[in-house]
Amino acid sequence: VDAAEKPQRTDSKKLAEEEDNAMLASQWVPVPRVRCIVEPQAPEKIYIAVAGASSPFAGIYTLTPSIVDNLRPIYKSERFGNSTPCTLRFVPEGNCWIVERVPQMWRKNARTALKPGDLRFALAGATYDAPHPALVLARWEVRENGRWQTSPNQIFCKEVPEPPPEISLMGPSLKHDAASGTYVLLEELHDGRPAYWKEGTQQHIRYHGESRRWIVDLDGLNNTPTGALFADCNVPNPAEIDGHLSGERSVWRMASETGKFTHEPFFACYVGSMPAKQVYILGGPKLLRGVYTFRFRRLFNGRPCYMKEGTSWHVWWSVRKGCWVLGQCKGSDLGAKGEPQENSADVAAWCREDALAPYDCTQPWTVSASLGNFMKERPLACASVGAPPPVIQVDFPQENSPVMSGVYMASDAMHKGRHYYAKQCNRTKSDEWCIYYNSSNARWIVSRHGLDNLMHGRCEAWVSYDCPDPTCVVDSKWQVLEKNGKHLASSYFQVCSAEEAPETIFVHGACDIQGDAVYLAYNGVYVREKSLFCSRPMYRKEGTGDFLIRFWPQEQRWMICAQGVDLDNASMAECSTVCDCWHPAVVESIWCCYRQPEAKRTRAEQRRGSQSNLNKSALEKLFGKQTKDDEEEPSIGKLSSSAGSGAGGAADGTGKSVSGRSASGQSVSGRSMYSVARSAVSGISRATSQSRASSGAGSEPRSPLSPRDKHKQSLNKWHPLDSIQVVAIAPAPEMLLVHPMQPPELSGIYKMYGIHKGRPFYRLVSNDGEPLVSSPQTTDNRFLEFSEFGYCLRWHPEQGQWLLGEHARTIYVEYHTMRPCDDLTLAGGCGKPMTVSSISSEGPACSQGLALGSILVSIDGDTEMFTYQDVGDALQIQAPVVLEFKTPGPPDGQEGLARLPVDTPYPSSVTSPWEMMEEGNWNSFERPVQCRSLDAFPWSVIVSKYRRKPKELNDQYTLMQKLHGGRPAYQSNNGRFTICWAQDKLRWLIMDANVMQTRFEPGAHVDSSKATAYAKCFAPHPGSVREHGGYWETRTPQRKRTLQVTSSKMLLKRHEYEDMLQQTLGQLLSEATDHECTKLPGVQEGEQRFDAARINRILRDMDLVMSEAQAHGLSNEELLFKFREARRGLAGALLLELLHGQKDAEQAGTATLASWMETLTEMRALLRSDQADPNTEYEDGWTAMHYVARYGKSEAWIYDAATTLISFGGSIEKPTKLGLTPILLAIGTQRLEHVRALMRLEWPDVLALSLRPTSTSEADDMLL
């Protein structure tokens, strides 16, 4: 009978009084508190605890099976050191359970004299007849000074439970995060108690028996009496420290930086995985939204409970209702004083899902109808609040932007339940910029004078939004303090989480054009250091490590400096920019180079290290020549964005250093970086030419400069060079499209096949993705003997360049004494390649790494004679001999057919010009080589951060149905702006319909000089400009590069892109076959001419779209065949125009022998490269053969030209509309050498034939 238990509830007390009255009246009444149970088995261990106090007899007691006193179990406590253990036994004389401690000497000498009912050594007891002490329901008493009295602290005696398999530690402060987390139970005990381990770390929770405390170790399982945290509490497992079993609440103590241990009253241990510290209620009524904080060390109904700071709104699990409840408990705090009165709570929302935490609920929450109709609001949801962003970025592009904008870092402490942020770089010592949360008015505040220290009660900016951190403000505008002292809403003020610093970044475009042009050595790939410098990431150049990129907080400046210089001296930097951002890859301002006079440049040149081998002429090829259109561009510095290349800025992209002629005979030119960079670099004021090393040296003493004047003076030494770009390195592209290459067999798709020398290498593949080992060209039009190993694109770190060449390594096997036939065998021979079929395991070939399938190339330098021998005879040679083999794999040497001489992470990273190997020298390509990744196009892109007019430029742009210039085009939702690719300028454009005064249509000519913004790079779509080394530049001069174009997550599928390709091909096909479209207007009556400029544009678009169709494996063969035939016809029209133009020059007397030879060369280029149709004709039936026969310069020239036309399918017998064949035209002009040249095509012996004019009949004269 639970008679000793004091009733705690009113109904229990009333029931007890009724029972007592009934017994006095000798009446039989029901007694619900009487229980009759089967005698249970005694537990192995029990636990005695004293609530709120330490006690000498508290702890764990173990059953002693060999001792049974009065058929009741006896328990003994744990023994640590020399301490005397306590005994827990039953005393039948007093019908009670007692805890006693018998001294050791008494045990040895007078144990038999101690009677069973002797209580002289008893420490505590409880009068209750129970089978074992864990079933005692009576209140325990303590014995002090020989007298029994009720204990002021409640004593518990309970069975030791099984340790939970998973526990968690958690506290409210950031300093608790190191030890916070979920810990799992270890199989082995530690000091007799369970131990726990945090997975993936060296953190453990253990018990130290001698000091009777639980300890948290951060560096492994130790045996010391202290650790990072400890709690003096002798409990069975750490989950009981908080009093879940006994009600005892022990406080954890944590080691501080001074070595002392401080009390942490809100750090606690919980059963199960770690709950979230805070939850965020979003959606639903505004009254309920906000952050709710976990009630640390307090659980309600065994589950976490959350409370909104400064209010009585709670989120808790209601056992009675069986759901999660969001309500207001007026005047109470759940978990503060025992069990709350749920009946008094006003329930506003609930979720009936039985989840362990409210943020785990997947079912929708229901909002009470008493709060009104919130159908228009977002549905109420509960989400866990993770760790706050450690770094945030404030951006406000106004007059006070440099002061307020910058990087703010999270503090270790919390302010009014939220983490606050402090700015790292303050302009003045009095500034203490910070962002904190004010719970009294639910505002995030930007203050210039520290926490809660507002001048005149006004802050610099604020927003009313209850959210976990300021980056979560999404649908409210910040109120910014204006000059008139009022706060006005600003859509430009932005607070966002700082991007994670990338592991690698890429610096390109740094070019010093002062004296001799130099492509500076600090261009290249940089790797992030493990440690921070001035609380910011620091990067070191890959490979050499001779350059660093670091942050200098004194001037809020990112700098590129040489290794070994003073890191605290900003004047030693090679390049820098003022921008307070988290890492250099997000710098929006223009990078600047330091300049000094020619006489003081020696030291700087020594610090630069090894320079690239590009001279002034190479830089002119790298950046092209300047055009009139580019001279009018008002951009800062007017330098190319692509690795200092500017190939994207060429008018036709030829990359020639001097103006020349295209295949169609039209004049082309490029853009010179040298001229424009020299004006940006060398055209500076005389005051800025002082050497930084000798600044002020040797001059008269000057008065001290103010900090502002010093800052102005330092700025005068830095000169902007807008070609420099620092970008984060994106993942390596899987597929690359490289075209147009010379020879054309090298153009096509390159697929990544692994890593070589630390960077990816690519192989030329077919449309099905397999390596291409045979030429895609026909035998007649083949430019090179295609390698059976295929071709690859690889990185060569020693030369700092990308090489395109044969996918084969050269291996030399030297035989000093052994004959080659004793080491290996070959297959093939007799005119076929000799391949290795077997290799001995201990010969020279195996030691050199020769693989099966390798091809024998030479024997002692002989590359031809042995190929006609039998394989058995070829190896029957005596030593010493050297065999040269080629084996599949990327080579290690410098051999190659083409190269990209720039240090880039991938060959598609920049638009630098490629070079090809010709007669042992590297020469530029006639047309720029485009190397870009084959990325899927997004359905839409978003343009943002354009802070000038028109504001409508910031919008979402949707993909158009047809390609423009072989690339996708996007149109804004308002229909005014369009993003398209300009092939003539090799750049992306943002065009304004109001400026063009016409609506954009795919395929139409676009005047790039009227673009609102542009980006010079080979990016496959405008959303990937930054990943391909470019940036968006506006027409009006700007101090920062803020305009951004980002891609949507929805990408174009393969069949959707094929439909777009077919529509574009159909449009170009109809345009190519429309003769009225290709006619040249304004010619004389009866004469027909082709519009060469329009045909060139159509051919360019057709080439681009055809390359896209081949790259994506378009399967419509019928359409592709018609497309190729139409393209051949257009190229044939250019051939006609080329000969017609030369004829006009000859008649005008301006043609020279050199121009005739150049015309012949361009004829061959059109027939071979463009596959021009030599039988294309004008309306009168004249073909290219007719022009050659009629207007040729000489007999030799006509013979070469006619031979070339016939080799590509030209007809010498095709008549005009009047029935004249080419030979009849030659006869009619009375030019016998023309007739002889044409006759030689059929009869070579006619060269010795003597031809002379004879008399003709009247009919022949009329015919001729």
PDB file of N, CA and C in Angstrom, residues 922-990:
ATOM      1  N   TRP A 922      55.827  27.920 -84.708  1.00  0.00           N
ATOM      2  CA  TRP A 922      54.432  28.104 -84.291  1.00  0.00           C
ATOM      3  C   TRP A 922      53.896  29.367 -84.940  1.00  0.00           C
ATOM      4  N   ASN A 923      52.815  29.216 -85.722  1.00  0.00           N
ATOM      5  CA  ASN A 923      52.183  30.333 -86.418  1.00  0.00           C
ATOM      6  C   ASN A 923      50.712  30.413 -86.034  1.00  0.00           C
ATOM      7  N   SER A 924      50.141  31.604 -86.170  1.00  0.00           N
ATOM      8  CA  SER A 924      48.743  31.812 -85.814  1.00  0.00           C
ATOM      9  C   SER A 924      47.831  31.246 -86.901  1.00  0.00           C
ATOM     10  N   PHE A 925      46.625  30.867 -86.486  1.00  0.00           N
ATOM     11  CA  PHE A 925      45.616  30.403 -87.421  1.00  0.00           C
ATOM     12  C   PHE A 925      45.027  31.587 -88.172  1.00  0.00           C
ATOM     13  N   GLU A 926      44.581  31.318 -89.402  1.00  0.00           N
ATOM     14  CA  GLU A 926      43.935  32.380 -90.166  1.00  0.00           C
ATOM     15  C   GLU A 926      42.608  32.779 -89.544  1.00  0.00           C
ATOM     16  N   ARG A 927      41.868  31.803 -89.063  1.00  0.00           N
ATOM     17  CA  ARG A 927      40.604  32.072 -88.385  1.00  0.00           C
ATOM     18  C   ARG A 927      40.712  31.634 -86.930  1.00  0.00           C
ATOM     19  N   PRO A 928      40.120  32.355 -85.996  1.00  0.00           N
ATOM     20  CA  PRO A 928      40.281  32.008 -84.579  1.00  0.00           C
ATOM     21  C   PRO A 928      39.666  30.660 -84.263  1.00  0.00           C
ATOM     22  N   VAL A 929      40.372  29.897 -83.451  1.00  0.00           N
ATOM     23  CA  VAL A 929      39.899  28.582 -83.017  1.00  0.00           C
ATOM     24  C   VAL A 929      39.034  28.767 -81.780  1.00  0.00           C
ATOM     25  N   GLN A 930      37.842  28.228 -81.836  1.00  0.00           N
ATOM     26  CA  GLN A 930      36.935  28.276 -80.695  1.00  0.00           C
ATOM     27  C   GLN A 930      36.986  26.939 -79.968  1.00  0.00           C
ATOM     28  N   CYS A 931      37.288  27.010 -78.702  1.00  0.00           N
ATOM     29  CA  CYS A 931      37.293  25.818 -77.843  1.00  0.00           C
ATOM     30  C   CYS A 931      36.344  26.087 -76.690  1.00  0.00           C
ATOM     31  N   ARG A 932      35.241  25.389 -76.680  1.00  0.00           N
ATOM     32  CA  ARG A 932      34.233  25.623 -75.642  1.00  0.00           C
ATOM     33  C   ARG A 932      33.621  24.308 -75.211  1.00  0.00           C
ATOM     34  N   SER A 933      33.022  24.327 -74.045  1.00  0.00           N
ATOM     35  CA  SER A 933      32.402  23.122 -73.509  1.00  0.00           C
ATOM     36  C   SER A 933      31.033  22.908 -74.138  1.00  0.00           C
ATOM     37  N   LEU A 934      30.643  21.657 -74.232  1.00  0.00           N
ATOM     38  CA  LEU A 934      29.323  21.309 -74.765  1.00  0.00           C
ATOM     39  C   LEU A 934      28.350  21.153 -73.607  1.00  0.00           C
ATOM     40  N   ASP A 935      27.933  22.257 -73.061  1.00  0.00           N
ATOM     41  CA  ASP A 935      26.986  22.248 -71.951  1.00  0.00           C
ATOM     42  C   ASP A 935      25.557  22.303 -72.471  1.00  0.00           C
ATOM     43  N   ALA A 936      24.663  21.712 -71.709  1.00  0.00           N
ATOM     44  CA  ALA A 936      23.243  21.825 -72.037  1.00  0.00           C
ATOM     45  C   ALA A 936      22.777  23.250 -71.773  1.00  0.00           C
ATOM     46  N   PHE A 937      21.941  23.766 -72.661  1.00  0.00           N
ATOM     47  CA  PHE A 937      21.474  25.137 -72.539  1.00  0.00           C
ATOM     48  C   PHE A 937      20.342  25.211 -71.510  1.00  0.00           C
ATOM     49  N   PRO A 938      20.315  26.258 -70.691  1.00  0.00           N
ATOM     50  CA  PRO A 938      19.186  26.445 -69.785  1.00  0.00           C
ATOM     51  C   PRO A 938      17.985  27.025 -70.524  1.00  0.00           C
ATOM     52  N   TRP A 939      16.809  26.734 -69.999  1.00  0.00           N
ATOM     53  CA  TRP A 939      15.590  27.276 -70.598  1.00  0.00           C
ATOM     54  C   TRP A 939      15.479  28.783 -70.393  1.00  0.00           C
ATOM     55  N   SER A 940      16.101  29.266 -69.342  1.00  0.00           N
ATOM     56  CA  SER A 940      16.029  30.700 -69.061  1.00  0.00           C
ATOM     57  C   SER A 940      17.266  31.127 -68.297  1.00  0.00           C
ATOM     58  N   VAL A 941      17.586  32.408 -68.376  1.00  0.00           N
ATOM     59  CA  VAL A 941      18.661  33.023 -67.600  1.00  0.00           C
ATOM     60  C   VAL A 941      18.096  34.258 -66.914  1.00  0.00           C
ATOM     61  N   ILE A 942      18.770  34.675 -65.854  1.00  0.00           N
ATOM     62  CA  ILE A 942      18.327  35.830 -65.070  1.00  0.00           C
ATOM     63  C   ILE A 942      19.443  36.864 -65.065  1.00  0.00           C
ATOM     64  N   VAL A 943      19.127  38.062 -65.491  1.00  0.00           N
ATOM     65  CA  VAL A 943      20.060  39.181 -65.465  1.00  0.00           C
ATOM     66  C   VAL A 943      19.766  40.004 -64.216  1.00  0.00           C
ATOM     67  N   SER A 944      20.800  40.263 -63.422  1.00  0.00           N
ATOM     68  CA  SER A 944      20.621  40.993 -62.160  1.00  0.00           C
ATOM     69  C   SER A 944      21.811  41.916 -61.929  1.00  0.00           C
ATOM     70  N   LYS A 945      21.657  42.773 -60.949  1.00  0.00           N
ATOM     71  CA  LYS A 945      22.696  43.704 -60.476  1.00  0.00           C
ATOM     72  C   LYS A 945      23.124  44.709 -61.543  1.00  0.00           C
ATOM     73  N   TYR A 946      22.227  45.027 -62.475  1.00  0.00           N
ATOM     74  CA  TYR A 946      22.502  46.140 -63.392  1.00  0.00           C
ATOM     75  C   TYR A 946      21.937  47.390 -62.744  1.00  0.00           C
ATOM     76  N   ARG A 947      22.794  48.289 -62.333  1.00  0.00           N
ATOM     77  CA  ARG A 947      22.388  49.406 -61.486  1.00  0.00           C
ATOM     78  C   ARG A 947      22.306  50.719 -62.231  1.00  0.00           C
ATOM     79  N   ARG A 948      22.174  50.644 -63.531  1.00  0.00           N
ATOM     80  CA  ARG A 948      21.999  51.856 -64.327  1.00  0.00           C
ATOM     81  C   ARG A 948      20.669  51.776 -65.066  1.00  0.00           C
ATOM     82  N   LYS A 949      20.378  52.794 -65.789  1.00  0.00           N
ATOM     83  CA  LYS A 949      19.152  52.795 -66.575  1.00  0.00           C
ATOM     84  C   LYS A 949      19.452  52.206 -67.941  1.00  0.00           C
ATOM     85  N   PRO A 950      18.512  51.480 -68.531  1.00  0.00           N
ATOM     86  CA  PRO A 950      17.151  51.189 -68.055  1.00  0.00           C
ATOM     87  C   PRO A 950      17.126  50.028 -67.053  1.00  0.00           C
ATOM     88  N   LYS A 951      16.285  50.150 -66.046  1.00  0.00           N
ATOM     89  CA  LYS A 951      16.171  49.129 -65.016  1.00  0.00           C
ATOM     90  C   LYS A 951      15.531  47.860 -65.542  1.00  0.00           C
ATOM     91  N   GLU A 952      14.805  47.963 -66.655  1.00  0.00           N
ATOM     92  CA  GLU A 952      14.134  46.787 -67.208  1.00  0.00           C
ATOM     93  C   GLU A 952      15.125  45.727 -67.700  1.00  0.00           C
ATOM     94  N   LEU A 953      16.411  46.092 -67.749  1.00  0.00           N
ATOM     95  CA  LEU A 953      17.412  45.100 -68.165  1.00  0.00           C
ATOM     96  C   LEU A 953      17.473  43.939 -67.178  1.00  0.00           C
ATOM     97  N   ASN A 954      17.234  44.221 -65.877  1.00  0.00           N
ATOM     98  CA  ASN A 954      17.187  43.165 -64.865  1.00  0.00           C
ATOM     99  C   ASN A 954      15.858  42.426 -65.004  1.00  0.00           C
ATOM    100  N   ASP A 955      15.908  41.259 -65.574  1.00  0.00           N
ATOM    101  CA  ASP A 955      14.691  40.520 -65.860  1.00  0.00           C
ATOM    102  C   ASP A 955      15.058  39.060 -66.112  1.00  0.00           C
ATOM    103  N   GLN A 956      14.034  38.253 -66.273  1.00  0.00           N
ATOM    104  CA  GLN A 956      14.228  36.865 -66.668  1.00  0.00           C
ATOM    105  C   GLN A 956      14.126  36.761 -68.184  1.00  0.00           C
ATOM    106  N   TYR A 957      15.059  36.045 -68.788  1.00  0.00           N
ATOM    107  CA  TYR A 957      15.140  35.917 -70.233  1.00  0.00           C
ATOM    108  C   TYR A 957      14.853  34.462 -70.608  1.00  0.00           C
ATOM    109  N   THR A 958      13.961  34.272 -71.560  1.00  0.00           N
ATOM    110  CA  THR A 958      13.522  32.939 -71.975  1.00  0.00           C
ATOM    111  C   THR A 958      14.163  32.562 -73.294  1.00  0.00           C
ATOM    112  N   LEU A 959      14.476  31.293 -73.458  1.00  0.00           N
ATOM    113  CA  LEU A 959      15.129  30.784 -74.658  1.00  0.00           C
ATOM    114  C   LEU A 959      14.217  30.928 -75.867  1.00  0.00           C
ATOM    115  N   MET A 960      14.772  31.444 -76.975  1.00  0.00           N
ATOM    116  CA  MET A 960      14.032  31.562 -78.230  1.00  0.00           C
ATOM    117  C   MET A 960      14.091  30.229 -78.984  1.00  0.00           C
ATOM    118  N   GLN A 961      13.216  30.068 -79.959  1.00  0.00           N
ATOM    119  CA  GLN A 961      13.043  28.777 -80.611  1.00  0.00           C
ATOM    120  C   GLN A 961      14.108  28.466 -81.656  1.00  0.00           C
ATOM    121  N   LYS A 962      14.897  29.471 -82.073  1.00  0.00           N
ATOM    122  CA  LYS A 962      15.913  29.252 -83.085  1.00  0.00           C
ATOM    123  C   LYS A 962      17.248  29.756 -82.580  1.00  0.00           C
ATOM    124  N   LEU A 963      18.321  29.159 -83.138  1.00  0.00           N
ATOM    125  CA  LEU A 963      19.661  29.576 -82.792  1.00  0.00           C
ATOM    126  C   LEU A 963      20.037  30.841 -83.556  1.00  0.00           C
ATOM    127  N   HIS A 964      20.959  31.590 -82.977  1.00  0.00           N
ATOM    128  CA  HIS A 964      21.481  32.782 -83.624  1.00  0.00           C
ATOM    129  C   HIS A 964      22.999  32.696 -83.573  1.00  0.00           C
ATOM    130  N   GLY A 965      23.617  32.605 -84.755  1.00  0.00           N
ATOM    131  CA  GLY A 965      25.057  32.444 -84.796  1.00  0.00           C
ATOM    132  C   GLY A 965      25.519  31.119 -84.218  1.00  0.00           C
ATOM    133  N   GLY A 966      24.660  30.107 -84.285  1.00  0.00           N
ATOM    134  CA  GLY A 966      25.003  28.808 -83.736  1.00  0.00           C
ATOM    135  C   GLY A 966      24.875  28.711 -82.235  1.00  0.00           C
ATOM    136  N   ARG A 967      24.434  29.748 -81.582  1.00  0.00           N
ATOM    137  CA  ARG A 967      24.291  29.757 -80.118  1.00  0.00           C
ATOM    138  C   ARG A 967      22.843  30.099 -79.767  1.00  0.00           C
ATOM    139  N   PRO A 968      22.421  29.786 -78.550  1.00  0.00           N
ATOM    140  CA  PRO A 968      21.056  30.127 -78.156  1.00  0.00           C
ATOM    141  C   PRO A 968      20.886  31.631 -77.965  1.00  0.00           C
ATOM    142  N   ALA A 969      19.687  32.101 -78.200  1.00  0.00           N
ATOM    143  CA  ALA A 969      19.324  33.503 -77.977  1.00  0.00           C
ATOM    144  C   ALA A 969      18.201  33.541 -76.950  1.00  0.00           C
ATOM    145  N   TYR A 970      18.229  34.568 -76.098  1.00  0.00           N
ATOM    146  CA  TYR A 970      17.251  34.702 -75.021  1.00  0.00           C
ATOM    147  C   TYR A 970      16.598  36.078 -75.110  1.00  0.00           C
ATOM    148  N   GLN A 971      15.304  36.092 -74.855  1.00  0.00           N
ATOM    149  CA  GLN A 971      14.544  37.345 -74.895  1.00  0.00           C
ATOM    150  C   GLN A 971      13.905  37.581 -73.538  1.00  0.00           C
ATOM    151  N   SER A 972      13.959  38.827 -73.089  1.00  0.00           N
ATOM    152  CA  SER A 972      13.412  39.171 -71.784  1.00  0.00           C
ATOM    153  C   SER A 972      11.897  39.023 -71.781  1.00  0.00           C
ATOM    154  N   ASN A 973      11.360  38.859 -70.595  1.00  0.00           N
ATOM    155  CA  ASN A 973       9.907  38.710 -70.470  1.00  0.00           C
ATOM    156  C   ASN A 973       9.167  39.964 -70.902  1.00  0.00           C
ATOM    157  N   ASN A 974       9.823  41.131 -70.774  1.00  0.00           N
ATOM    158  CA  ASN A 974       9.161  42.361 -71.228  1.00  0.00           C
ATOM    159  C   ASN A 974       9.310  42.577 -72.732  1.00  0.00           C
ATOM    160  N   GLY A 975      10.068  41.690 -73.420  1.00  0.00           N
ATOM    161  CA  GLY A 975      10.189  41.752 -74.871  1.00  0.00           C
ATOM    162  C   GLY A 975      11.104  42.821 -75.402  1.00  0.00           C
ATOM    163  N   ARG A 976      11.759  43.560 -74.531  1.00  0.00           N
ATOM    164  CA  ARG A 976      12.572  44.690 -74.995  1.00  0.00           C
ATOM    165  C   ARG A 976      14.024  44.291 -75.240  1.00  0.00           C
ATOM    166  N   PHE A 977      14.571  43.414 -74.405  1.00  0.00           N
ATOM    167  CA  PHE A 977      15.990  43.098 -74.464  1.00  0.00           C
ATOM    168  C   PHE A 977      16.197  41.670 -74.956  1.00  0.00           C
ATOM    169  N   THR A 978      17.351  41.465 -75.582  1.00  0.00           N
ATOM    170  CA  THR A 978      17.704  40.162 -76.129  1.00  0.00           C
ATOM    171  C   THR A 978      19.177  39.895 -75.851  1.00  0.00           C
ATOM    172  N   ILE A 979      19.491  38.661 -75.485  1.00  0.00           N
ATOM    173  CA  ILE A 979      20.879  38.219 -75.323  1.00  0.00           C
ATOM    174  C   ILE A 979      21.197  37.293 -76.491  1.00  0.00           C
ATOM    175  N   CYS A 980      22.219  37.642 -77.276  1.00  0.00           N
ATOM    176  CA  CYS A 980      22.552  36.854 -78.465  1.00  0.00           C
ATOM    177  C   CYS A 980      24.059  36.819 -78.633  1.00  0.00           C
ATOM    178  N   TRP A 981      24.501  35.948 -79.524  1.00  0.00           N
ATOM    179  CA  TRP A 981      25.919  35.765 -79.804  1.00  0.00           C
ATOM    180  C   TRP A 981      26.280  36.499 -81.093  1.00  0.00           C
ATOM    181  N   ALA A 982      27.360  37.285 -81.043  1.00  0.00           N
ATOM    182  CA  ALA A 982      27.853  38.000 -82.215  1.00  0.00           C
ATOM    183  C   ALA A 982      29.109  37.296 -82.706  1.00  0.00           C
ATOM    184  N   GLN A 983      28.981  36.560 -83.791  1.00  0.00           N
ATOM    185  CA  GLN A 983      30.103  35.787 -84.302  1.00  0.00           C
ATOM    186  C   GLN A 983      31.204  36.684 -84.862  1.00  0.00           C
ATOM    187  N   ASP A 984      30.840  37.826 -85.427  1.00  0.00           N
ATOM    188  CA  ASP A 984      31.856  38.687 -86.004  1.00  0.00           C
ATOM    189  C   ASP A 984      32.749  39.305 -84.943  1.00  0.00           C
ATOM    190  N   LYS A 985      32.196  39.530 -83.732  1.00  0.00           N
ATOM    191  CA  LYS A 985      32.978  40.098 -82.644  1.00  0.00           C
ATOM    192  C   LYS A 985      33.397  39.058 -81.611  1.00  0.00           C
ATOM    193  N   LEU A 986      32.880  37.827 -81.745  1.00  0.00           N
ATOM    194  CA  LEU A 986      33.170  36.749 -80.798  1.00  0.00           C
ATOM    195  C   LEU A 986      32.858  37.193 -79.372  1.00  0.00           C
ATOM    196  N   ARG A 987      31.631  37.601 -79.168  1.00  0.00           N
ATOM    197  CA  ARG A 987      31.209  38.072 -77.849  1.00  0.00           C
ATOM    198  C   ARG A 987      29.702  37.900 -77.692  1.00  0.00           C
ATOM    199  N   TRP A 988      29.263  37.862 -76.451  1.00  0.00           N
ATOM    200  CA  TRP A 988      27.838  37.840 -76.144  1.00  0.00           C
ATOM    201  C   TRP A 988      27.347  39.279 -75.987  1.00  0.00           C
ATOM    202  N   LEU A 989      26.161  39.549 -76.504  1.00  0.00           N
ATOM    203  CA  LEU A 989      25.607  40.903 -76.499  1.00  0.00           C
ATOM    204  C   LEU A 989      24.259  40.917 -75.794  1.00  0.00           C
ATOM    205  N   ILE A 990      23.963  42.009 -75.132  1.00  0.00           N
ATOM    206  CA  ILE A 990      22.617  42.305 -74.634  1.00  0.00           C
ATOM    207  C   ILE A 990      22.130  43.513 -75.431  1.00  0.00           C
TER     208      ILE A 990
END
